[in-house]
Short mmCIF file of C-alpha atoms in Angstrom, two decimals:
data_model
loop_
_atom_site.label_atom_id
_atom_site.label_comp_id
_atom_site.label_asym_id
_atom_site.label_seq_id
_atom_site.Cartn_x
_atom_site.Cartn_y
_atom_site.Cartn_z
CA MET A 1 -22.41 30.24 7.83
CA SER A 2 -25.54 29.26 5.88
CA GLU A 3 -25.64 25.56 4.97
CA GLU A 4 -26.23 26.60 1.36
CA PHE A 5 -22.86 28.31 1.12
CA LYS A 6 -20.88 26.09 3.47
CA ASN A 7 -17.83 24.45 1.98
CA TRP A 8 -18.66 20.79 1.41
CA ALA A 9 -15.15 19.65 2.30
CA GLU A 10 -15.78 21.06 5.80
CA LYS A 11 -19.44 20.09 5.89
CA TYR A 12 -18.63 16.45 5.19
CA ARG A 13 -15.32 16.23 7.04
CA ALA A 14 -14.89 12.81 8.63
CA LEU A 15 -15.98 12.86 12.29
CA LYS A 16 -15.14 9.28 13.32
CA PHE A 17 -12.33 6.85 12.59
CA SER A 18 -14.80 4.73 10.60
CA ASP A 19 -15.56 7.76 8.36
CA LEU A 20 -11.96 8.24 7.23
CA LYS A 21 -11.51 6.20 4.07
CA GLY A 22 -8.33 4.42 3.02
CA GLN A 23 -6.15 5.36 6.00
CA ASP A 24 -6.36 2.29 8.25
CA ALA A 25 -2.58 2.14 8.79
CA ALA A 26 -2.37 5.80 9.87
CA ILE A 27 -5.37 5.42 12.18
CA LYS A 28 -3.68 2.46 13.84
CA GLU A 29 -0.49 4.52 14.38
CA VAL A 30 -2.47 7.41 15.90
CA LYS A 31 -4.31 5.13 18.32
CA LEU A 32 -1.02 3.51 19.33
CA PHE A 33 0.55 6.95 19.87
CA ILE A 34 -2.26 8.05 22.20
CA SER A 35 -2.23 4.81 24.17
CA ASN A 36 1.55 5.10 24.74
CA PHE A 37 1.67 8.86 25.44
CA PRO A 38 3.98 10.13 26.82
CA LYS A 39 6.16 7.01 27.31
CA GLU A 40 7.25 6.64 23.68
CA LYS A 41 6.79 10.01 21.95
CA LYS A 42 5.05 13.26 22.83
CA ALA A 43 4.15 14.20 19.26
CA ILE A 44 2.98 12.40 16.15
CA LEU A 45 3.76 13.72 12.67
CA LEU A 46 1.07 13.01 10.08
CA HIS A 47 2.59 13.42 6.64
CA GLY A 48 1.32 12.86 3.14
CA PRO A 49 -0.11 14.68 0.10
CA ALA A 50 -2.81 17.32 0.32
CA GLY A 51 -6.43 16.36 0.80
CA VAL A 52 -5.99 12.86 2.23
CA GLY A 53 -7.25 13.52 5.78
CA LYS A 54 -4.29 14.61 7.93
CA THR A 55 -6.11 17.48 9.65
CA SER A 56 -9.34 15.46 9.73
CA LEU A 57 -7.56 12.70 11.63
CA ALA A 58 -6.64 15.17 14.37
CA HIS A 59 -10.24 16.35 14.61
CA ILE A 60 -11.45 12.74 14.72
CA LEU A 61 -9.08 12.08 17.60
CA LYS A 62 -10.59 15.05 19.44
CA ASN A 63 -14.12 13.75 18.84
CA GLU A 64 -13.45 10.11 19.68
CA LEU A 65 -11.62 10.90 22.93
CA ASP A 66 -13.69 13.97 23.89
CA LEU A 67 -10.67 16.29 24.01
CA GLU A 68 -10.28 20.04 23.75
CA LEU A 69 -8.44 20.86 20.51
CA PHE A 70 -6.06 23.79 20.26
CA GLU A 71 -5.26 24.33 16.59
CA LEU A 72 -2.44 26.39 15.14
CA ASN A 73 -1.42 26.75 11.50
CA ALA A 74 2.38 26.88 11.48
CA SER A 75 2.50 29.00 8.32
CA ASP A 76 0.95 31.87 10.31
CA PHE A 77 3.54 31.74 13.10
CA ARG A 78 7.00 31.38 11.67
CA ASN A 79 9.11 32.84 14.45
CA LYS A 80 9.91 31.89 18.02
CA SER A 81 8.10 34.71 19.82
CA GLN A 82 4.80 34.11 17.99
CA LEU A 83 4.89 30.38 18.58
CA GLU A 84 5.84 30.87 22.21
CA SER A 85 3.01 33.33 22.83
CA LYS A 86 0.38 31.12 21.18
CA LEU A 87 1.39 27.50 21.63
CA LYS A 88 3.34 27.48 24.88
CA PRO A 89 0.40 28.58 27.10
CA ALA A 90 -1.80 25.98 25.43
CA SER A 91 0.78 23.30 26.16
CA GLU A 92 0.84 24.18 29.87
CA GLN A 93 -2.79 24.98 30.80
CA VAL A 94 -5.27 22.20 31.53
CA SER A 95 -8.60 22.10 29.74
CA LEU A 96 -11.49 23.77 31.59
CA PHE A 97 -14.32 21.82 29.97
CA LYS A 98 -12.83 18.56 28.68
CA LYS A 99 -10.93 15.75 30.38
CA SER A 100 -7.76 16.63 28.50
CA LYS A 101 -6.35 18.54 25.57
CA LEU A 102 -4.90 17.91 22.11
CA LEU A 103 -2.54 20.34 20.37
CA LEU A 104 -2.61 20.51 16.57
CA VAL A 105 0.20 22.21 14.62
CA ASP A 106 -1.08 22.19 11.04
CA GLU A 107 1.07 22.50 7.92
CA VAL A 108 4.42 22.58 9.70
CA ASP A 109 6.04 22.95 6.24
CA GLY A 110 5.31 26.66 6.64
CA LEU A 111 8.01 26.96 9.28
CA SER A 112 10.70 26.29 6.68
CA SER A 113 9.85 29.34 4.55
CA VAL A 114 11.03 32.02 6.96
CA ASP A 115 12.68 30.27 9.87
CA LYS A 116 13.25 32.70 12.75
CA GLY A 117 13.44 30.21 15.58
CA GLY A 118 9.92 28.86 15.12
CA LEU A 119 11.12 25.33 14.50
CA SER A 120 13.45 25.31 17.50
CA GLU A 121 10.62 26.60 19.70
CA LEU A 122 8.36 23.81 18.45
CA LEU A 123 11.05 21.25 19.31
CA ASP A 124 11.31 22.69 22.84
CA LEU A 125 7.53 22.52 23.26
CA ILE A 126 7.52 18.85 22.26
CA ASP A 127 10.05 18.16 24.99
CA ASN A 128 8.06 19.98 27.68
CA THR A 129 4.40 19.49 26.76
CA GLN A 130 2.06 17.60 29.07
CA PHE A 131 -0.46 17.09 26.23
CA PRO A 132 -0.14 15.07 23.00
CA ILE A 133 0.79 17.11 19.92
CA VAL A 134 -0.36 16.27 16.40
CA ILE A 135 1.70 17.83 13.61
CA THR A 136 0.75 17.72 9.92
CA ALA A 137 2.85 18.26 6.82
CA ASN A 138 2.68 17.60 3.11
CA ASN A 139 6.44 17.27 2.69
CA ILE A 140 8.53 16.53 5.76
CA TRP A 141 11.71 15.28 4.08
CA ASP A 142 13.58 18.59 4.00
CA GLY A 143 16.85 18.38 5.94
CA LYS A 144 15.66 21.14 8.27
CA PHE A 145 13.10 18.76 9.74
CA SER A 146 15.49 15.92 10.61
CA GLU A 147 15.41 16.65 14.38
CA LEU A 148 11.63 17.07 14.28
CA ARG A 149 11.28 13.67 12.60
CA ASN A 150 13.42 12.12 15.33
CA LYS A 151 11.28 13.60 18.10
CA CYS A 152 7.97 12.51 16.55
CA LYS A 153 6.23 9.26 15.85
CA MET A 154 5.77 9.19 12.07
CA ALA A 155 2.50 8.24 10.37
CA ASN A 156 2.09 8.37 6.61
CA LEU A 157 -1.28 9.05 4.99
CA LYS A 158 -1.38 7.77 1.43
CA GLU A 159 -3.06 9.15 -1.66
CA LEU A 160 -6.57 7.75 -1.91
CA ASP A 161 -7.51 5.33 -4.66
CA TYR A 162 -9.98 6.81 -7.12
CA LYS A 163 -12.50 4.13 -6.10
CA GLU A 164 -12.41 5.32 -2.48
CA ILE A 165 -12.95 8.91 -3.61
CA TYR A 166 -15.79 7.76 -5.88
CA PHE A 167 -17.67 6.28 -2.90
CA ILE A 168 -17.13 9.48 -0.89
CA LEU A 169 -18.62 11.54 -3.72
CA GLN A 170 -21.54 9.13 -4.06
CA GLU A 171 -22.44 9.60 -0.39
CA ILE A 172 -22.25 13.41 -0.66
CA ALA A 173 -24.31 13.46 -3.86
CA LYS A 174 -26.97 11.39 -2.13
CA LYS A 175 -27.07 13.67 0.92
CA GLU A 176 -27.24 16.78 -1.29
CA HIS A 177 -30.01 15.22 -3.45
CA LEU A 178 -27.96 15.66 -6.61
CA ILE A 179 -29.08 14.09 -9.85
CA ILE A 180 -25.71 13.33 -11.32
CA ASP A 181 -24.44 10.56 -13.57
CA ASN A 182 -22.07 8.03 -12.00
CA GLN A 183 -19.65 8.57 -14.90
CA VAL A 184 -19.39 12.19 -13.82
CA LEU A 185 -18.50 11.14 -10.28
CA LEU A 186 -15.99 8.65 -11.63
CA SER A 187 -14.41 11.31 -13.83
CA ILE A 188 -14.05 13.70 -10.87
CA SER A 189 -12.54 10.88 -8.79
CA VAL A 190 -9.89 10.04 -11.38
CA ARG A 191 -9.08 13.69 -12.03
CA SER A 192 -8.51 14.39 -8.32
CA ASN A 193 -5.29 12.35 -8.36
CA GLY A 194 -5.84 11.06 -4.82
CA ASP A 195 -6.94 14.40 -3.31
CA ALA A 196 -10.34 13.83 -1.67
CA ARG A 197 -10.77 17.47 -0.66
CA ALA A 198 -10.16 18.65 -4.23
CA SER A 199 -12.70 16.16 -5.59
CA ILE A 200 -15.36 17.38 -3.14
CA ASN A 201 -14.65 20.98 -4.12
CA ASP A 202 -15.01 20.02 -7.79
CA LEU A 203 -18.33 18.35 -7.09
CA GLN A 204 -19.61 21.41 -5.24
CA THR A 205 -18.48 23.69 -8.08
CA ILE A 206 -20.42 21.64 -10.63
CA ALA A 207 -23.49 21.43 -8.41
CA SER A 208 -23.50 25.20 -7.78
CA ASP A 209 -23.36 26.03 -11.51
CA LYS A 210 -26.99 26.77 -12.35
CA ASN A 211 -26.21 26.59 -16.07
CA SER A 212 -24.55 23.22 -15.77
CA SER A 213 -26.36 20.22 -17.17
CA MET A 214 -24.16 18.03 -15.01
CA VAL A 215 -22.11 17.05 -18.04
CA TYR A 216 -18.51 16.74 -16.98
CA SER A 217 -15.59 16.02 -19.27
CA PRO A 218 -12.51 14.35 -17.88
CA LEU A 219 -9.73 16.91 -17.63
CA ASP A 220 -6.02 16.45 -17.15
CA LEU A 221 -4.87 15.22 -13.78
CA ARG A 222 -4.30 17.91 -11.22
CA ASN A 223 -0.82 19.32 -11.41
CA LYS A 224 0.33 18.04 -8.03
CA GLN A 225 4.03 18.63 -7.68
CA ARG A 226 6.12 15.93 -6.05
CA ASP A 227 9.67 16.77 -5.07
CA ILE A 228 12.59 14.44 -5.82
CA PHE A 229 12.78 13.25 -2.19
CA GLN A 230 9.16 12.08 -2.29
CA ALA A 231 9.73 10.37 -5.64
CA LEU A 232 12.80 8.52 -4.35
CA ASN A 233 10.94 7.53 -1.20
CA PHE A 234 8.11 6.12 -3.34
CA ILE A 235 10.43 4.11 -5.61
CA PHE A 236 12.64 2.75 -2.83
CA LYS A 237 10.06 2.17 -0.09
CA ASN A 238 7.18 0.68 -2.09
CA MET A 239 6.67 -2.35 -4.28
CA LEU A 240 5.72 -2.01 -7.95
CA SER A 241 2.23 -0.56 -8.52
CA ASP A 242 0.23 1.18 -11.24
CA GLU A 243 1.53 4.53 -10.02
CA THR A 244 5.21 3.58 -10.27
CA LEU A 245 5.54 4.35 -14.00
CA PHE A 246 4.10 7.84 -13.46
CA VAL A 247 5.97 8.80 -10.29
CA TYR A 248 8.38 11.16 -12.10
CA ASP A 249 5.66 12.93 -14.10
CA SER A 250 5.00 15.37 -11.27
CA VAL A 251 8.69 15.97 -10.46
CA ASP A 252 9.95 19.24 -11.92
CA MET A 253 13.24 17.74 -13.06
CA PRO A 254 14.46 16.12 -16.33
CA LEU A 255 14.97 12.35 -16.34
CA GLU A 256 18.72 12.72 -16.86
CA LYS A 257 19.02 14.59 -13.57
CA ILE A 258 16.67 12.14 -11.82
CA LEU A 259 19.04 9.37 -12.97
CA LEU A 260 21.88 11.05 -11.06
CA TRP A 261 19.76 11.24 -7.89
CA ILE A 262 18.89 7.55 -8.14
CA GLU A 263 22.51 6.61 -8.83
CA GLU A 264 23.65 8.49 -5.72
CA ASN A 265 21.07 6.97 -3.36
CA ILE A 266 20.74 3.33 -4.48
CA PRO A 267 23.52 2.19 -2.08
CA TYR A 268 21.57 3.64 0.89
CA GLU A 269 18.58 1.40 0.12
CA TYR A 270 19.76 -1.76 -1.68
CA TYR A 271 22.30 -4.44 -0.80
CA GLY A 272 23.80 -7.51 -2.46
CA GLU A 273 21.75 -8.85 -5.36
CA GLU A 274 19.23 -6.02 -5.04
CA LEU A 275 22.04 -3.48 -5.42
CA PHE A 276 23.34 -5.26 -8.54
CA ASN A 277 19.86 -5.40 -10.11
CA ALA A 278 19.17 -1.74 -9.37
CA TYR A 279 22.43 -0.63 -10.97
CA GLU A 280 21.70 -2.91 -13.94
CA ALA A 281 18.36 -1.14 -14.50
CA LEU A 282 20.11 2.21 -14.09
CA SER A 283 22.79 1.30 -16.64
CA ILE A 284 20.17 0.31 -19.22
CA ALA A 285 18.39 3.62 -18.63
CA ASP A 286 21.73 5.36 -19.20
CA VAL A 287 22.14 3.52 -22.52
CA PHE A 288 18.85 5.01 -23.68
CA VAL A 289 20.04 8.45 -22.56
CA GLY A 290 23.04 8.07 -24.88
CA ARG A 291 20.88 6.96 -27.78
CA ILE A 292 18.51 9.88 -27.27
CA ASN A 293 21.39 12.39 -27.18
CA ARG A 294 23.20 10.93 -30.21
CA GLN A 295 20.31 10.02 -32.48
CA ARG A 296 17.51 12.30 -31.19
CA TYR A 297 15.23 9.28 -30.79
CA TRP A 298 12.90 10.94 -28.30
CA ARG A 299 10.59 7.94 -28.29
CA PHE A 300 13.27 6.21 -26.20
CA LEU A 301 12.30 8.48 -23.26
CA VAL A 302 9.54 6.02 -22.36
CA TYR A 303 12.09 3.20 -22.01
CA GLN A 304 14.41 5.42 -19.98
CA ASN A 305 11.50 6.16 -17.63
CA ILE A 306 10.54 2.47 -17.35
CA PHE A 307 14.00 1.42 -16.18
CA LEU A 308 14.36 4.41 -13.81
CA SER A 309 11.00 3.73 -12.17
CA ALA A 310 9.73 0.16 -12.53
CA GLY A 311 13.21 -1.28 -13.15
CA VAL A 312 14.70 0.18 -9.96
CA SER A 313 11.55 -0.59 -7.93
CA LEU A 314 11.48 -4.23 -9.06
CA SER A 315 15.09 -4.72 -7.95
CA LYS A 316 14.05 -5.14 -4.32
CA LYS A 317 12.46 -8.23 -2.84
CA SER A 318 10.37 -6.50 -0.18
CA PRO A 319 9.28 -2.96 0.82
CA LYS A 320 11.95 -0.90 2.58
CA LYS A 321 11.17 0.36 6.07
CA GLY A 322 12.55 3.24 8.09
CA PHE A 323 13.69 6.73 7.18
CA THR A 324 16.57 7.26 4.75
CA HIS A 325 18.35 10.59 4.41
CA TYR A 326 18.77 10.96 0.65
CA GLN A 327 21.86 12.73 -0.63
CA LYS A 328 22.31 15.18 -3.49
CA PRO A 329 24.23 13.69 -6.43
CA THR A 330 27.98 14.23 -6.16
CA ARG A 331 28.26 13.81 -9.93
CA ILE A 332 26.35 17.06 -10.37
CA LEU A 333 28.97 18.81 -8.25
CA LYS A 334 31.79 17.17 -10.22
CA ILE A 335 30.18 18.17 -13.51
CA TRP A 336 29.79 21.73 -12.24
CA ILE A 337 33.44 21.88 -11.15
CA ASN A 338 34.57 20.48 -14.50
CA ASN A 339 32.40 22.97 -16.39
CA SER A 340 33.83 25.81 -14.28
CA LYS A 341 37.36 24.69 -15.14
CA ASN A 342 36.52 24.50 -18.83
CA ALA A 343 34.99 27.99 -18.64
CA ASN A 344 38.23 29.37 -17.15
CA LYS A 345 40.28 27.64 -19.83
CA LYS A 346 38.10 29.10 -22.59
CA THR A 347 38.34 32.67 -21.29
CA ILE A 348 42.14 32.40 -20.87
CA ILE A 349 42.48 31.12 -24.45
CA ALA A 350 40.25 33.95 -25.71
CA LYS A 351 42.34 36.61 -23.91
CA TYR A 352 45.62 35.08 -25.15
CA ALA A 353 44.35 34.81 -28.76
CA GLU A 354 43.22 38.44 -28.75
CA HIS A 355 46.52 39.59 -27.28
CA ILE A 356 48.75 37.90 -29.89
CA HIS A 357 46.24 38.37 -32.75
CA CYS A 358 45.60 34.72 -33.58
CA SER A 359 42.49 32.57 -33.77
CA LYS A 360 41.05 30.96 -30.66
CA ALA A 361 41.26 27.59 -32.43
CA LYS A 362 45.03 28.00 -32.86
CA ALA A 363 45.50 29.21 -29.27
CA SER A 364 43.50 26.20 -28.03
CA LYS A 365 45.75 23.77 -29.92
CA GLU A 366 48.85 25.43 -28.44
CA PHE A 367 47.46 25.62 -24.89
CA ASN A 368 49.55 22.77 -23.45
CA ILE A 369 52.69 24.37 -24.92
CA ILE A 370 52.01 27.88 -23.60
CA LYS A 371 50.87 26.80 -20.09
CA PRO A 372 54.27 27.56 -18.49
CA ILE A 373 54.25 31.02 -20.08
CA LEU A 374 50.73 31.74 -18.83
CA LYS A 375 51.79 30.91 -15.26
CA ASN A 376 54.17 33.89 -15.31
CA ALA A 377 52.80 36.67 -13.06
CA GLY A 378 53.81 39.39 -15.53
CA ILE A 379 52.00 37.68 -18.42
CA GLN A 380 48.93 37.14 -16.25
CA LYS A 381 48.86 40.85 -15.41
CA GLU A 382 49.29 41.80 -19.07
CA LEU A 383 46.42 39.50 -20.10
CA LYS A 384 44.30 40.85 -17.19
CA LEU A 385 43.47 37.36 -15.91
CA SER A 386 40.95 37.04 -13.08
CA GLU A 387 41.70 35.42 -9.72
CA GLN A 388 39.75 32.32 -10.79
CA GLU A 389 41.71 32.06 -14.04
CA ILE A 390 45.04 32.45 -12.19
CA LYS A 391 44.00 29.77 -9.67
CA TYR A 392 43.00 27.48 -12.52
CA LEU A 393 46.48 27.83 -14.08
CA ALA A 394 48.16 27.29 -10.71
CA ASP A 395 46.29 24.00 -10.25
CA LEU A 396 47.43 22.65 -13.62
CA ASN A 397 50.32 20.19 -13.74
#
């Protein structure tokens, strides 16, 4: 491809450990993994948001150690036979031109979309491979990946600080001989929301626009979706930071539902005084929920968010280590069951009111009196009650 049209994110991909900005902890974990292979683990799982250098780190490893790299995007091979035909031979054959080999399974999240044995095949390959395997994923906290997490050494790559991205863009602008204001670079850096690749693409887009005067207005942050598991992991596993107050902004879930998730999982992370403080913050957030619902004071949402994010995060004395399997809120299930029961009650009352030609309000008031009558099989048949409605009546005392 002509250098003029080459994607800058690829053109300026980090080639050495020293080139990869802001990921010192992950680099240390990767080096440790290689030095201990295969005594400790046979695969390392690089996880973190898009554009932070997961795939680049695998390529750097290849360059630094002079290895042959076999790369496979998991989203293209979602079943067992395809993975077996592509990855298994690579895991068994020695390199012809290099001293050894490195296997890269990129974007393993893709295996969860249409799982036809692809994940189980990958697990088998990890057990039997004679070469180190690097696996990348944006979100690895789905329950389907629990066994994969156990088989792999885990290394988290964090979102880059806008200052780190700013320096990356400065270097590229200099190499491309761009005349561009530093405020423009700063604006791109902030807008990228920690995604270095996206910021480089933005810079290339602006530079390639012949009509552009290099004036760049700050736009809204990129709409990077974070699922509830990632949000909980951030709140529970990290100390308070500037990002804490905004952690729920990218979660597609109302704060009231997020409250239920936090309530369910606090006991898995906090103990003793920390547990008390976390529930105290949660209870205050719940008070604001009540005020919002009763008085429609929507401005209280900001206080609800503060106690659900910063309040819960501040309850701990130190960062939490290790993996925690977060649970779905049982209160949601209880609410659903209760709503289902109420729905059955309402439909029974409506059928009874129509049958005896009275109002539903009157039938509702008399419900406790007529319950024994409604449990009669003949009456149930006459009212044409459904199986769910009959079961509901049978469960009543």
